[in-house]
Amino acid sequence: MASEAGEGSTAGMDDYETLISTTDVELLKKAWRNEKAAPEILRFETSLIQRIRGQIQLMEENIEEFAGSGIDPLTVSLYQMDLDRTQYLFRSYLRIRLQKIEKYMFHISKNPEVQSRLSEQEKGFAIRCADDMERHLEESVLSKLPDNYQDIVKQSIISEESDMIPEPQLDSFVVCKSRRFLGPFQLDGSDELLEMKPDELCIIHYKSIRERVQEGDIDLV
């Protein structure tokens, strides 16, 4: 019986090591770095996040099993560290996205293309944020201003554009690297052509590589 238990624990450890060596954690790191460095909210990694949730649950179950099967506590703690790192990346990725939604809630609420990048839960969060902020501003500030200045997205009723809505600064500089050879391609607002070699760092306006970041050809650093 002890031998069978030991064999089961060893098999579980082998499965666990196979699990944490998969590329999903590396993909999560890339998604986290891209989201952290991009000035706008990127497309939600639905399939990846679903897999990561399942892997975290399995990792937790495996560690609990290891701890109760007499495996060296130091070994178990190393597995726990791997789990903690994965959970940190997972939570940080989601937190960064929520912070962007809070910052650009009105921009998102008026832009269907941006909304399409959000998960269903994020869409609901964006709607609630925008509704709560609009109600708060109307009750605390706008209702006390002259009629011409009570619009929540315009400085006054004569404004032609929604000039009070914060928008992502797409012309900000980012550090990036290509996953493969790219080029030559034309930069936005310029006749200059750019070539990018794999893993070669480049500092450039985000809007010039925006589409290639969204397509997965370029990673932000």
CSV table of C-alpha atoms in Angstrom, one decimal:
chain,number,residue,atom,x,y,z
A,1,MET,CA,0.0,0.0,0.0
A,2,ALA,CA,2.8,2.4,0.9
A,3,SER,CA,4.5,1.5,-2.4
A,4,GLU,CA,1.4,2.3,-4.3
A,5,ALA,CA,0.9,5.6,-2.5
A,6,GLY,CA,4.5,6.5,-3.2
A,7,GLU,CA,4.1,5.6,-6.9
A,8,GLY,CA,0.9,7.7,-7.0
A,9,SER,CA,2.7,10.6,-5.5
A,10,THR,CA,5.6,10.3,-7.9
A,11,ALA,CA,3.2,10.1,-10.9
A,12,GLY,CA,1.4,13.2,-9.5
A,13,MET,CA,4.7,15.1,-9.3
A,14,ASP,CA,5.6,14.1,-12.8
A,15,ASP,CA,2.2,15.4,-14.0
A,16,TYR,CA,2.7,18.6,-12.1
A,17,GLU,CA,6.2,19.2,-13.6
A,18,THR,CA,4.8,18.6,-17.0
A,19,LEU,CA,2.0,21.0,-16.3
A,20,ILE,CA,4.2,23.9,-15.1
A,21,SER,CA,6.6,23.4,-18.0
A,22,THR,CA,3.9,24.0,-20.6
A,23,THR,CA,3.9,27.2,-22.7
A,24,ASP,CA,0.7,28.6,-21.1
A,25,VAL,CA,2.6,30.3,-18.3
A,26,GLU,CA,5.0,31.8,-20.8
A,27,LEU,CA,2.0,32.9,-22.9
A,28,LEU,CA,0.5,34.5,-19.8
A,29,LYS,CA,3.8,36.4,-19.1
A,30,LYS,CA,3.7,37.8,-22.7
A,31,ALA,CA,0.1,38.8,-22.4
A,32,TRP,CA,0.8,40.4,-19.0
A,33,ARG,CA,3.9,42.3,-20.4
A,34,ASN,CA,1.9,43.5,-23.4
A,35,GLU,CA,-1.0,44.6,-21.4
A,36,LYS,CA,1.2,46.4,-18.9
A,37,ALA,CA,3.2,48.3,-21.6
A,38,ALA,CA,0.4,49.1,-24.1
A,39,PRO,CA,-1.3,52.5,-23.6
A,40,GLU,CA,-4.7,51.0,-24.6
A,41,ILE,CA,-6.5,47.9,-23.5
A,42,LEU,CA,-5.7,44.9,-25.7
A,43,ARG,CA,-8.0,42.0,-26.6
A,44,PHE,CA,-8.8,39.7,-23.7
A,45,GLU,CA,-7.0,36.3,-23.9
A,46,THR,CA,-10.2,34.2,-23.4
A,47,SER,CA,-8.8,30.8,-24.2
A,48,LEU,CA,-5.5,31.3,-22.4
A,49,ILE,CA,-7.2,32.6,-19.3
A,50,GLN,CA,-9.6,29.7,-19.2
A,51,ARG,CA,-6.7,27.3,-19.4
A,52,ILE,CA,-4.7,29.1,-16.7
A,53,ARG,CA,-7.7,29.0,-14.4
A,54,GLY,CA,-7.9,25.3,-14.8
A,55,GLN,CA,-4.2,24.8,-14.4
A,56,ILE,CA,-4.1,26.9,-11.2
A,57,GLN,CA,-6.9,24.8,-9.8
A,58,LEU,CA,-5.0,21.6,-10.7
A,59,MET,CA,-1.8,22.9,-9.2
A,60,GLU,CA,-3.6,23.7,-5.9
A,61,GLU,CA,-5.0,20.2,-5.8
A,62,ASN,CA,-1.7,18.6,-6.5
A,63,ILE,CA,0.2,20.7,-3.9
A,64,GLU,CA,-2.5,19.7,-1.3
A,65,GLU,CA,-2.0,16.1,-2.3
A,66,PHE,CA,1.8,16.4,-2.1
A,67,ALA,CA,1.7,18.0,1.4
A,68,GLY,CA,-0.4,15.1,2.7
A,69,SER,CA,1.6,12.3,1.1
A,70,GLY,CA,4.9,12.7,3.0
A,71,ILE,CA,6.8,14.5,0.3
A,72,ASP,CA,9.8,16.6,1.4
A,73,PRO,CA,8.4,20.0,2.6
A,74,LEU,CA,11.1,21.8,0.8
A,75,THR,CA,10.0,20.2,-2.5
A,76,VAL,CA,6.4,21.1,-1.8
A,77,SER,CA,7.4,24.7,-1.0
A,78,LEU,CA,9.1,24.9,-4.4
A,79,TYR,CA,5.9,23.9,-6.1
A,80,GLN,CA,4.1,26.4,-4.0
A,81,MET,CA,6.4,29.1,-5.3
A,82,ASP,CA,5.6,28.2,-8.9
A,83,LEU,CA,1.9,28.4,-8.1
A,84,ASP,CA,2.3,31.8,-6.4
A,85,ARG,CA,4.1,33.2,-9.4
A,86,THR,CA,1.4,32.0,-11.7
A,87,GLN,CA,-1.3,33.4,-9.5
A,88,TYR,CA,0.5,36.7,-9.3
A,89,LEU,CA,0.7,37.0,-13.1
A,90,PHE,CA,-2.9,36.0,-13.5
A,91,ARG,CA,-4.2,38.5,-10.9
A,92,SER,CA,-1.9,41.3,-12.1
A,93,TYR,CA,-3.1,40.8,-15.8
A,94,LEU,CA,-6.7,41.1,-14.7
A,95,ARG,CA,-6.0,44.0,-12.4
A,96,ILE,CA,-4.2,46.0,-15.1
A,97,ARG,CA,-7.1,45.6,-17.4
A,98,LEU,CA,-9.6,46.8,-14.8
A,99,GLN,CA,-7.4,49.8,-14.1
A,100,LYS,CA,-7.5,50.7,-17.8
A,101,ILE,CA,-11.3,50.2,-17.9
A,102,GLU,CA,-11.7,52.6,-14.9
A,103,LYS,CA,-9.4,55.2,-16.6
A,104,TYR,CA,-11.1,55.0,-20.0
A,105,MET,CA,-14.6,54.0,-19.1
A,106,PHE,CA,-16.4,56.7,-21.2
A,107,HIS,CA,-14.1,56.1,-24.1
A,108,ILE,CA,-14.9,52.4,-24.0
A,109,SER,CA,-18.6,53.0,-23.5
A,110,LYS,CA,-18.7,55.0,-26.8
A,111,ASN,CA,-16.5,52.7,-28.8
A,112,PRO,CA,-17.9,49.3,-29.9
A,113,GLU,CA,-14.5,48.2,-31.3
A,114,VAL,CA,-12.9,48.6,-27.9
A,115,GLN,CA,-15.8,46.9,-26.2
A,116,SER,CA,-15.2,43.9,-28.4
A,117,ARG,CA,-11.8,43.4,-26.8
A,118,LEU,CA,-13.3,42.9,-23.3
A,119,SER,CA,-14.6,39.8,-21.7
A,120,GLU,CA,-18.2,39.7,-20.7
A,121,GLN,CA,-17.4,40.4,-17.1
A,122,GLU,CA,-15.2,43.3,-18.1
A,123,LYS,CA,-18.0,44.7,-20.3
A,124,GLY,CA,-20.4,44.6,-17.3
A,125,PHE,CA,-17.8,46.3,-15.1
A,126,ALA,CA,-17.2,49.1,-17.7
A,127,ILE,CA,-20.9,49.8,-17.9
A,128,ARG,CA,-21.3,49.9,-14.1
A,129,CYS,CA,-18.2,52.2,-13.8
A,130,ALA,CA,-19.5,54.6,-16.4
A,131,ASP,CA,-23.1,54.7,-15.0
A,132,ASP,CA,-21.8,55.2,-11.4
A,133,MET,CA,-19.4,57.9,-12.4
A,134,GLU,CA,-21.9,59.7,-14.6
A,135,ARG,CA,-24.5,59.7,-11.7
A,136,HIS,CA,-21.9,60.9,-9.2
A,137,LEU,CA,-20.7,63.8,-11.4
A,138,GLU,CA,-24.3,64.8,-12.2
A,139,GLU,CA,-25.3,64.9,-8.5
A,140,SER,CA,-22.1,66.5,-7.1
A,141,VAL,CA,-20.9,68.8,-9.9
A,142,LEU,CA,-22.9,69.1,-13.1
A,143,SER,CA,-26.2,69.9,-11.5
A,144,LYS,CA,-24.7,73.0,-10.0
A,145,LEU,CA,-23.3,74.4,-13.2
A,146,PRO,CA,-25.0,76.5,-15.8
A,147,ASP,CA,-27.1,74.5,-18.4
A,148,ASN,CA,-24.5,75.1,-21.1
A,149,TYR,CA,-21.9,73.2,-19.1
A,150,GLN,CA,-23.8,70.2,-17.8
A,151,ASP,CA,-22.6,67.8,-20.5
A,152,ILE,CA,-20.5,65.0,-19.0
A,153,VAL,CA,-18.4,64.4,-22.2
A,154,LYS,CA,-18.1,68.0,-23.6
A,155,GLN,CA,-16.8,71.2,-22.2
A,156,SER,CA,-19.9,73.0,-23.3
A,157,ILE,CA,-22.9,72.4,-25.6
A,158,ILE,CA,-21.2,74.3,-28.4
A,159,SER,CA,-18.3,71.8,-28.4
A,160,GLU,CA,-18.4,69.6,-31.6
A,161,GLU,CA,-16.4,66.7,-30.1
A,162,SER,CA,-16.4,64.8,-26.9
A,163,ASP,CA,-13.4,66.7,-25.6
A,164,MET,CA,-13.8,65.7,-21.9
A,165,ILE,CA,-13.2,62.0,-22.4
A,166,PRO,CA,-9.7,60.7,-21.6
A,167,GLU,CA,-8.4,58.5,-24.4
A,168,PRO,CA,-5.3,56.3,-24.7
A,169,GLN,CA,-2.2,58.1,-25.9
A,170,LEU,CA,-1.4,55.9,-28.9
A,171,ASP,CA,1.5,58.1,-29.9
A,172,SER,CA,3.5,57.3,-26.7
A,173,PHE,CA,6.8,55.5,-27.0
A,174,VAL,CA,7.1,51.8,-26.2
A,175,VAL,CA,9.9,49.3,-26.1
A,176,CYS,CA,9.2,46.2,-28.2
A,177,LYS,CA,10.7,43.3,-30.0
A,178,SER,CA,9.6,41.2,-32.9
A,179,ARG,CA,8.9,37.4,-32.7
A,180,ARG,CA,10.2,37.0,-36.3
A,181,PHE,CA,11.7,39.1,-39.1
A,182,LEU,CA,9.4,41.9,-40.1
A,183,GLY,CA,9.7,44.4,-42.8
A,184,PRO,CA,10.2,46.6,-44.3
A,185,PHE,CA,6.9,48.3,-43.2
A,186,GLN,CA,6.0,51.9,-43.2
A,187,LEU,CA,5.6,53.9,-40.0
A,188,ASP,CA,2.5,55.9,-39.4
A,189,GLY,CA,2.7,59.5,-40.5
A,190,SER,CA,6.1,59.0,-42.1
A,191,ASP,CA,7.7,57.8,-45.3
A,192,GLU,CA,10.3,55.9,-43.3
A,193,LEU,CA,10.5,52.1,-43.6
A,194,LEU,CA,11.4,49.9,-40.7
A,195,GLU,CA,12.8,46.4,-40.5
A,196,MET,CA,12.7,44.4,-37.2
A,197,LYS,CA,14.8,41.3,-36.5
A,198,PRO,CA,13.7,38.6,-34.1
A,199,ASP,CA,14.3,39.6,-30.4
A,200,GLU,CA,15.9,42.9,-31.4
A,201,LEU,CA,14.8,45.7,-29.0
A,202,CYS,CA,13.3,48.8,-30.6
A,203,ILE,CA,11.9,52.1,-29.2
A,204,ILE,CA,9.0,53.3,-31.3
A,205,HIS,CA,5.6,55.0,-31.2
A,206,TYR,CA,3.0,52.5,-30.2
A,207,LYS,CA,0.6,53.5,-33.0
A,208,SER,CA,3.2,52.5,-35.6
A,209,ILE,CA,3.2,48.9,-34.4
A,210,ARG,CA,-0.3,48.7,-32.9
A,211,GLU,CA,-1.7,46.3,-35.5
A,212,ARG,CA,1.3,44.0,-35.3
A,213,VAL,CA,1.0,43.9,-31.5
A,214,GLN,CA,-2.7,43.0,-31.8
A,215,GLU,CA,-1.8,40.3,-34.4
A,216,GLY,CA,0.9,38.8,-32.1
A,217,ASP,CA,3.9,39.6,-34.4
A,218,ILE,CA,5.4,42.0,-31.9
A,219,ASP,CA,5.8,41.8,-28.1
A,220,LEU,CA,6.1,44.8,-25.8
A,221,VAL,CA,8.7,44.9,-23.1
